[in-house]
């Protein structure tokens, strides 16, 4: 059986000038949580949006393979894609404050997606919405359903977005920093909820986060992105124990032992900034900041396998 | 919201007071009213008699406050020419003007909303540019000229529509189109801009992420937000149209309030002129208040927490 989500050699550029994603490959299995980490601007959100075909106008997307449950997404019609979105594949956005329509109540926005994809009554849809709001830790869900987004705090809006994404029992959930505005208890509650859905329904998740504590707790696999490329990908324990890429090592520097990560641990800070990359760039994008860089790093870099499920993009040997 | 309405009401009263003052001053500036009312063959004694009869011999401030005081109680005075109450005159003619204005507004919305949406969806394409061009040309076209063109083509050559009078609903179509033309450019541009902004927003991305149909994304989610400024301007435009009906009613011989004002200016029937100006101003202010209320209906954020 094919994987739930296959992304192979994804390329996204904006107006032919900025290459936001350069040949990134990510696979999500059923029931798996795949975490995408990396500094701000490395292309995590763009990768997620490209999968959902929700990129802004002017963005160009191409991929060697982009498939959901074995079904090719690149050639899928708009209506074919609309049939999947919100239904079998759902997304939670990084911008909770602005992602709800200010003109409609929480209830109408939540029930709408269920009624679009499943045969159900308004009453049943409202009940399901209230139930999900309760499960993401919102008290008085009945009251919230009748409220408008501007009456809700950022944390509440974020939880509404999470609940809304779960309305149709998706098989794939793409979550872009879903718990940033939430306090630790609520965050833990939501991660437990998602883990439960994963167990019961085989939900696969592509989770974008800055929080290595969350990565260590929930990820089965981690992919590290840098300047539009996945520079290293490995099962979580292996990545923490045996990081290969100098960038990954930099990120994990302040994290000595896996499992010993404190909550809200930031990514390790590395001197320098992510370069903006245009088309036709050659060599390792990290070389300006890398302690191991030499002349060969300016040429095409091979992808190494450190083990069966662990690969990285660096000239250094495994 | 309540505070907002109270503030609006105060503004409305100030506007009415200003308009009354201006209307009063302007009608007096047009010359000695007693002489023009008495007519060209009147003797000095006739003029003096008229002056006394109409109360024009009193000081201007007394005349002004007399008028304001009566107007505040709904008494707009009596027409010099028709010899009937001004309020009756305006009341009789108002339905025609309102029908005309509403016809114009409906036609304007029926044209500008689809055009604006289309231009926004096809932003920066040839179609978008054509729509913007049409809007520009429409704005530059004088309404009496457009009215005549329509009368010649639709009325005389094709015989589809009657060219003057108020006998049936068909009589309102051509003048409605002409009035609509003055509002279409602004409404189209506003719809286009609002739709472009909405379509680029995060909540529309959410709507797409929910797999909603294109119609629902455009009309339910985007237009609802894009319509907020359009509604406000549409109300203002309706006010302009009611004012603009002075020309149109002339061209199409519709005996509405605009026609009445035109006639009365020629006859120096100043109680009618100043009352029409006042009534139109009050309607205009009422329309902007209505627009605020409709905005509050459309935009929940205005209704407070
Ligand atoms: N609409 C757009 N037009 C042009 N460039 C864009 C657009 N959206 C994103 N980019 C560029 O693509 C690159 C990747 O952005 P992306 O939002 O994916 O970063 P990210 O990894 O999600 O960062 P963060 O952690 O801050 O969310 C950035 O350099 C950004 O400037
Ligand atoms: S390829 Fe060279 S510059 Fe890039 S990470 Fe490896 S050693 Fe550093
Ligand atoms: Mg992002």
mmCIF file of N, CA and C in Angstrom, chain A residues 204-277:
data_model
loop_
_atom_site.group_PDB
_atom_site.id
_atom_site.type_symbol
_atom_site.label_atom_id
_atom_site.label_comp_id
_atom_site.label_asym_id
_atom_site.label_seq_id
_atom_site.Cartn_x
_atom_site.Cartn_y
_atom_site.Cartn_z
ATOM 1 N N UNK A 204 -2.768 10.547 10.003
ATOM 2 C CA UNK A 204 -1.375 10.890 9.738
ATOM 3 C C UNK A 204 -1.212 12.387 9.875
ATOM 4 N N UNK A 205 -0.065 12.824 10.384
ATOM 5 C CA UNK A 205 0.097 14.247 10.651
ATOM 6 C C UNK A 205 1.436 14.770 10.151
ATOM 7 N N UNK A 206 1.350 15.901 9.469
ATOM 8 C CA UNK A 206 2.565 16.647 9.141
ATOM 9 C C UNK A 206 2.541 17.856 10.051
ATOM 10 N N UNK A 207 3.451 17.859 11.024
ATOM 11 C CA UNK A 207 3.388 18.861 12.079
ATOM 12 C C UNK A 207 4.588 19.792 11.970
ATOM 13 N N UNK A 208 4.307 21.057 11.775
ATOM 14 C CA UNK A 208 5.373 22.049 11.705
ATOM 15 C C UNK A 208 5.486 22.706 13.062
ATOM 16 N N UNK A 209 6.670 22.726 13.616
ATOM 17 C CA UNK A 209 6.815 23.326 14.935
ATOM 18 C C UNK A 209 8.232 23.838 15.154
ATOM 19 N N UNK A 210 8.334 24.805 16.058
ATOM 20 C CA UNK A 210 9.639 25.301 16.479
ATOM 21 C C UNK A 210 10.054 24.649 17.791
ATOM 22 N N UNK A 211 9.117 23.919 18.345
ATOM 23 C CA UNK A 211 9.285 23.478 19.724
ATOM 24 C C UNK A 211 9.859 22.061 19.761
ATOM 25 N N UNK A 212 11.153 21.957 20.109
ATOM 26 C CA UNK A 212 11.789 20.639 20.111
ATOM 27 C C UNK A 212 11.221 19.737 21.191
ATOM 28 N N UNK A 213 10.624 20.335 22.218
ATOM 29 C CA UNK A 213 9.964 19.544 23.248
ATOM 30 C C UNK A 213 8.801 18.769 22.643
ATOM 31 N N UNK A 214 8.028 19.440 21.812
ATOM 32 C CA UNK A 214 6.908 18.772 21.144
ATOM 33 C C UNK A 214 7.434 17.704 20.196
ATOM 34 N N UNK A 215 8.481 18.043 19.463
ATOM 35 C CA UNK A 215 9.059 17.079 18.529
ATOM 36 C C UNK A 215 9.413 15.796 19.278
ATOM 37 N N UNK A 216 10.140 15.962 20.373
ATOM 38 C CA UNK A 216 10.597 14.787 21.117
ATOM 39 C C UNK A 216 9.427 13.975 21.642
ATOM 40 N N UNK A 217 8.334 14.662 21.991
ATOM 41 C CA UNK A 217 7.204 13.944 22.581
ATOM 42 C C UNK A 217 6.312 13.252 21.562
ATOM 43 N N UNK A 218 6.069 13.910 20.422
ATOM 44 C CA UNK A 218 5.035 13.348 19.546
ATOM 45 C C UNK A 218 5.525 12.835 18.193
ATOM 46 N N UNK A 219 6.723 13.263 17.757
ATOM 47 C CA UNK A 219 7.112 12.911 16.388
ATOM 48 C C UNK A 219 7.591 11.472 16.274
ATOM 49 N N UNK A 220 7.171 10.810 15.194
ATOM 50 C CA UNK A 220 7.780 9.528 14.858
ATOM 51 C C UNK A 220 8.996 9.756 13.980
ATOM 52 N N UNK A 221 8.874 10.762 13.136
ATOM 53 C CA UNK A 221 9.953 11.074 12.213
ATOM 54 C C UNK A 221 10.117 12.585 12.157
ATOM 55 N N UNK A 222 11.343 13.020 11.926
ATOM 56 C CA UNK A 222 11.630 14.447 11.847
ATOM 57 C C UNK A 222 12.354 14.748 10.544
ATOM 58 N N UNK A 223 11.919 15.807 9.874
ATOM 59 C CA UNK A 223 12.679 16.305 8.738
ATOM 60 C C UNK A 223 13.136 17.716 9.053
ATOM 61 N N UNK A 224 14.400 17.964 8.823
ATOM 62 C CA UNK A 224 14.965 19.281 9.094
ATOM 63 C C UNK A 224 15.099 20.025 7.779
ATOM 64 N N UNK A 225 14.496 21.210 7.724
ATOM 65 C CA UNK A 225 14.576 21.988 6.486
ATOM 66 C C UNK A 225 15.551 23.131 6.639
ATOM 67 N N UNK A 226 16.241 23.418 5.566
ATOM 68 C CA UNK A 226 17.108 24.593 5.530
ATOM 69 C C UNK A 226 17.072 25.181 4.124
ATOM 70 N N UNK A 227 16.729 26.440 4.022
ATOM 71 C CA UNK A 227 16.711 27.155 2.745
ATOM 72 C C UNK A 227 15.990 26.364 1.645
ATOM 73 N N UNK A 228 14.835 25.829 1.990
ATOM 74 C CA UNK A 228 14.004 25.184 0.981
ATOM 75 C C UNK A 228 14.325 23.723 0.725
ATOM 76 N N UNK A 229 15.340 23.202 1.410
ATOM 77 C CA UNK A 229 15.676 21.792 1.214
ATOM 78 C C UNK A 229 15.481 21.025 2.506
ATOM 79 N N UNK A 230 15.171 19.738 2.398
ATOM 80 C CA UNK A 230 15.195 18.881 3.571
ATOM 81 C C UNK A 230 16.637 18.401 3.693
ATOM 82 N N UNK A 231 17.351 18.926 4.704
ATOM 83 C CA UNK A 231 18.772 18.589 4.789
ATOM 84 C C UNK A 231 19.010 17.307 5.576
ATOM 85 N N UNK A 232 18.024 16.913 6.392
ATOM 86 C CA UNK A 232 18.179 15.649 7.109
ATOM 87 C C UNK A 232 16.814 15.130 7.517
ATOM 88 N N UNK A 233 16.649 13.829 7.390
ATOM 89 C CA UNK A 233 15.383 13.225 7.785
ATOM 90 C C UNK A 233 15.653 11.891 8.452
ATOM 91 N N UNK A 234 15.052 11.667 9.621
ATOM 92 C CA UNK A 234 15.321 10.431 10.363
ATOM 93 C C UNK A 234 14.217 10.183 11.379
ATOM 94 N N UNK A 235 14.093 8.930 11.847
ATOM 95 C CA UNK A 235 13.202 8.662 12.976
ATOM 96 C C UNK A 235 13.646 9.517 14.164
ATOM 97 N N UNK A 236 12.692 9.947 14.979
ATOM 98 C CA UNK A 236 12.983 10.947 16.003
ATOM 99 C C UNK A 236 14.146 10.562 16.917
ATOM 100 N N UNK A 237 14.081 9.369 17.473
ATOM 101 C CA UNK A 237 15.115 8.974 18.427
ATOM 102 C C UNK A 237 16.486 8.986 17.761
ATOM 103 N N UNK A 238 16.516 8.520 16.542
ATOM 104 C CA UNK A 238 17.794 8.452 15.845
ATOM 105 C C UNK A 238 18.332 9.852 15.550
ATOM 106 N N UNK A 239 17.440 10.735 15.167
ATOM 107 C CA UNK A 239 17.890 12.094 14.850
ATOM 108 C C UNK A 239 18.485 12.774 16.082
ATOM 109 N N UNK A 240 17.812 12.602 17.224
ATOM 110 C CA UNK A 240 18.330 13.230 18.442
ATOM 111 C C UNK A 240 19.635 12.570 18.877
ATOM 112 N N UNK A 241 19.731 11.248 18.690
ATOM 113 C CA UNK A 241 20.908 10.523 19.162
ATOM 114 C C UNK A 241 22.090 10.691 18.220
ATOM 115 N N UNK A 242 21.787 10.784 16.925
ATOM 116 C CA UNK A 242 22.870 10.698 15.970
ATOM 117 C C UNK A 242 22.676 11.671 14.799
ATOM 118 N N UNK A 243 22.604 12.970 15.101
ATOM 119 C CA UNK A 243 22.401 13.927 14.010
ATOM 120 C C UNK A 243 23.638 13.969 13.125
ATOM 121 N N UNK A 244 23.422 13.997 11.820
ATOM 122 C CA UNK A 244 24.555 13.952 10.900
ATOM 123 C C UNK A 244 24.879 15.307 10.293
ATOM 124 N N UNK A 245 23.843 16.030 9.911
ATOM 125 C CA UNK A 245 24.078 17.278 9.199
ATOM 126 C C UNK A 245 24.549 18.361 10.182
ATOM 127 N N UNK A 246 25.572 19.126 9.813
ATOM 128 C CA UNK A 246 26.045 20.183 10.720
ATOM 129 C C UNK A 246 24.930 21.139 11.150
ATOM 130 N N UNK A 247 23.943 21.381 10.281
ATOM 131 C CA UNK A 247 22.838 22.280 10.645
ATOM 132 C C UNK A 247 21.975 21.636 11.725
ATOM 133 N N UNK A 248 21.669 20.370 11.555
ATOM 134 C CA UNK A 248 20.885 19.659 12.577
ATOM 135 C C UNK A 248 21.628 19.678 13.914
ATOM 136 N N UNK A 249 22.903 19.437 13.846
ATOM 137 C CA UNK A 249 23.688 19.437 15.088
ATOM 138 C C UNK A 249 23.636 20.805 15.752
ATOM 139 N N UNK A 250 23.678 21.837 14.935
ATOM 140 C CA UNK A 250 23.563 23.197 15.477
ATOM 141 C C UNK A 250 22.224 23.397 16.172
ATOM 142 N N UNK A 251 21.156 22.914 15.520
ATOM 143 C CA UNK A 251 19.817 23.061 16.103
ATOM 144 C C UNK A 251 19.712 22.346 17.441
ATOM 145 N N UNK A 252 20.346 21.176 17.517
ATOM 146 C CA UNK A 252 20.184 20.339 18.702
ATOM 147 C C UNK A 252 21.238 20.613 19.759
ATOM 148 N N UNK A 253 22.131 21.568 19.475
ATOM 149 C CA UNK A 253 23.292 21.746 20.345
ATOM 150 C C UNK A 253 22.924 21.850 21.817
ATOM 151 N N UNK A 254 21.866 22.581 22.089
ATOM 152 C CA UNK A 254 21.518 22.776 23.496
ATOM 153 C C UNK A 254 20.669 21.642 24.044
ATOM 154 N N UNK A 255 20.542 20.579 23.286
ATOM 155 C CA UNK A 255 19.730 19.449 23.733
ATOM 156 C C UNK A 255 20.616 18.219 23.856
ATOM 157 N N UNK A 256 21.160 17.958 25.049
ATOM 158 C CA UNK A 256 22.149 16.889 25.164
ATOM 159 C C UNK A 256 21.578 15.482 24.982
ATOM 160 N N UNK A 257 20.481 15.185 25.642
ATOM 161 C CA UNK A 257 19.977 13.807 25.609
ATOM 162 C C UNK A 257 18.511 13.801 25.161
ATOM 163 N N UNK A 258 18.151 12.954 24.214
ATOM 164 C CA UNK A 258 16.738 12.906 23.826
ATOM 165 C C UNK A 258 15.882 12.493 25.006
ATOM 166 N N UNK A 259 14.724 13.065 25.087
ATOM 167 C CA UNK A 259 13.844 12.748 26.207
ATOM 168 C C UNK A 259 14.082 13.676 27.379
ATOM 169 N N UNK A 260 15.222 14.356 27.385
ATOM 170 C CA UNK A 260 15.526 15.274 28.478
ATOM 171 C C UNK A 260 15.224 16.724 28.077
ATOM 172 N N UNK A 261 14.461 16.867 27.011
ATOM 173 C CA UNK A 261 14.208 18.218 26.532
ATOM 174 C C UNK A 261 13.147 18.885 27.378
ATOM 175 N N UNK A 262 13.430 20.112 27.752
ATOM 176 C CA UNK A 262 12.412 20.847 28.506
ATOM 177 C C UNK A 262 11.365 21.390 27.541
ATOM 178 N N UNK A 263 10.212 21.685 28.089
ATOM 179 C CA UNK A 263 9.161 22.292 27.283
ATOM 180 C C UNK A 263 9.615 23.634 26.715
ATOM 181 N N UNK A 264 9.067 23.988 25.585
ATOM 182 C CA UNK A 264 9.325 25.288 24.959
ATOM 183 C C UNK A 264 10.797 25.538 24.694
ATOM 184 N N UNK A 265 11.541 24.474 24.522
ATOM 185 C CA UNK A 265 12.951 24.615 24.197
ATOM 186 C C UNK A 265 13.062 25.215 22.799
ATOM 187 N N UNK A 266 13.761 26.340 22.645
ATOM 188 C CA UNK A 266 13.872 26.896 21.291
ATOM 189 C C UNK A 266 14.877 26.094 20.469
ATOM 190 N N UNK A 267 14.788 26.248 19.175
ATOM 191 C CA UNK A 267 15.796 25.620 18.337
ATOM 192 C C UNK A 267 17.128 26.259 18.677
ATOM 193 N N UNK A 268 18.201 25.467 18.674
ATOM 194 C CA UNK A 268 19.518 26.013 18.974
ATOM 195 C C UNK A 268 19.834 27.135 18.011
ATOM 196 N N UNK A 269 20.462 28.176 18.505
ATOM 197 C CA UNK A 269 20.693 29.284 17.591
ATOM 198 C C UNK A 269 22.082 29.184 16.976
ATOM 199 N N UNK A 270 22.097 29.416 15.696
ATOM 200 C CA UNK A 270 23.318 29.294 14.929
ATOM 201 C C UNK A 270 23.628 30.692 14.397
ATOM 202 N N UNK A 271 24.873 31.131 14.499
ATOM 203 C CA UNK A 271 25.192 32.467 13.997
ATOM 204 C C UNK A 271 24.880 32.586 12.502
ATOM 205 N N UNK A 272 24.498 33.770 12.085
ATOM 206 C CA UNK A 272 24.207 34.004 10.666
ATOM 207 C C UNK A 272 22.739 33.862 10.372
ATOM 208 N N UNK A 273 22.340 34.104 9.133
ATOM 209 C CA UNK A 273 20.930 34.003 8.758
ATOM 210 C C UNK A 273 20.782 33.145 7.512
ATOM 211 N N UNK A 274 19.521 32.723 7.292
ATOM 212 C CA UNK A 274 19.219 31.900 6.136
ATOM 213 C C UNK A 274 19.384 32.749 4.869
ATOM 214 N N UNK A 275 20.133 32.283 3.894
ATOM 215 C CA UNK A 275 20.264 33.078 2.664
ATOM 216 C C UNK A 275 18.999 32.996 1.823
ATOM 217 N N UNK A 276 18.734 34.048 1.081
ATOM 218 C CA UNK A 276 17.645 34.006 0.103
ATOM 219 C C UNK A 276 18.190 33.413 -1.165
ATOM 220 N N UNK A 277 17.518 32.417 -1.659
ATOM 221 C CA UNK A 277 18.071 31.665 -2.775
ATOM 222 C C UNK A 277 17.247 31.886 -4.034
#
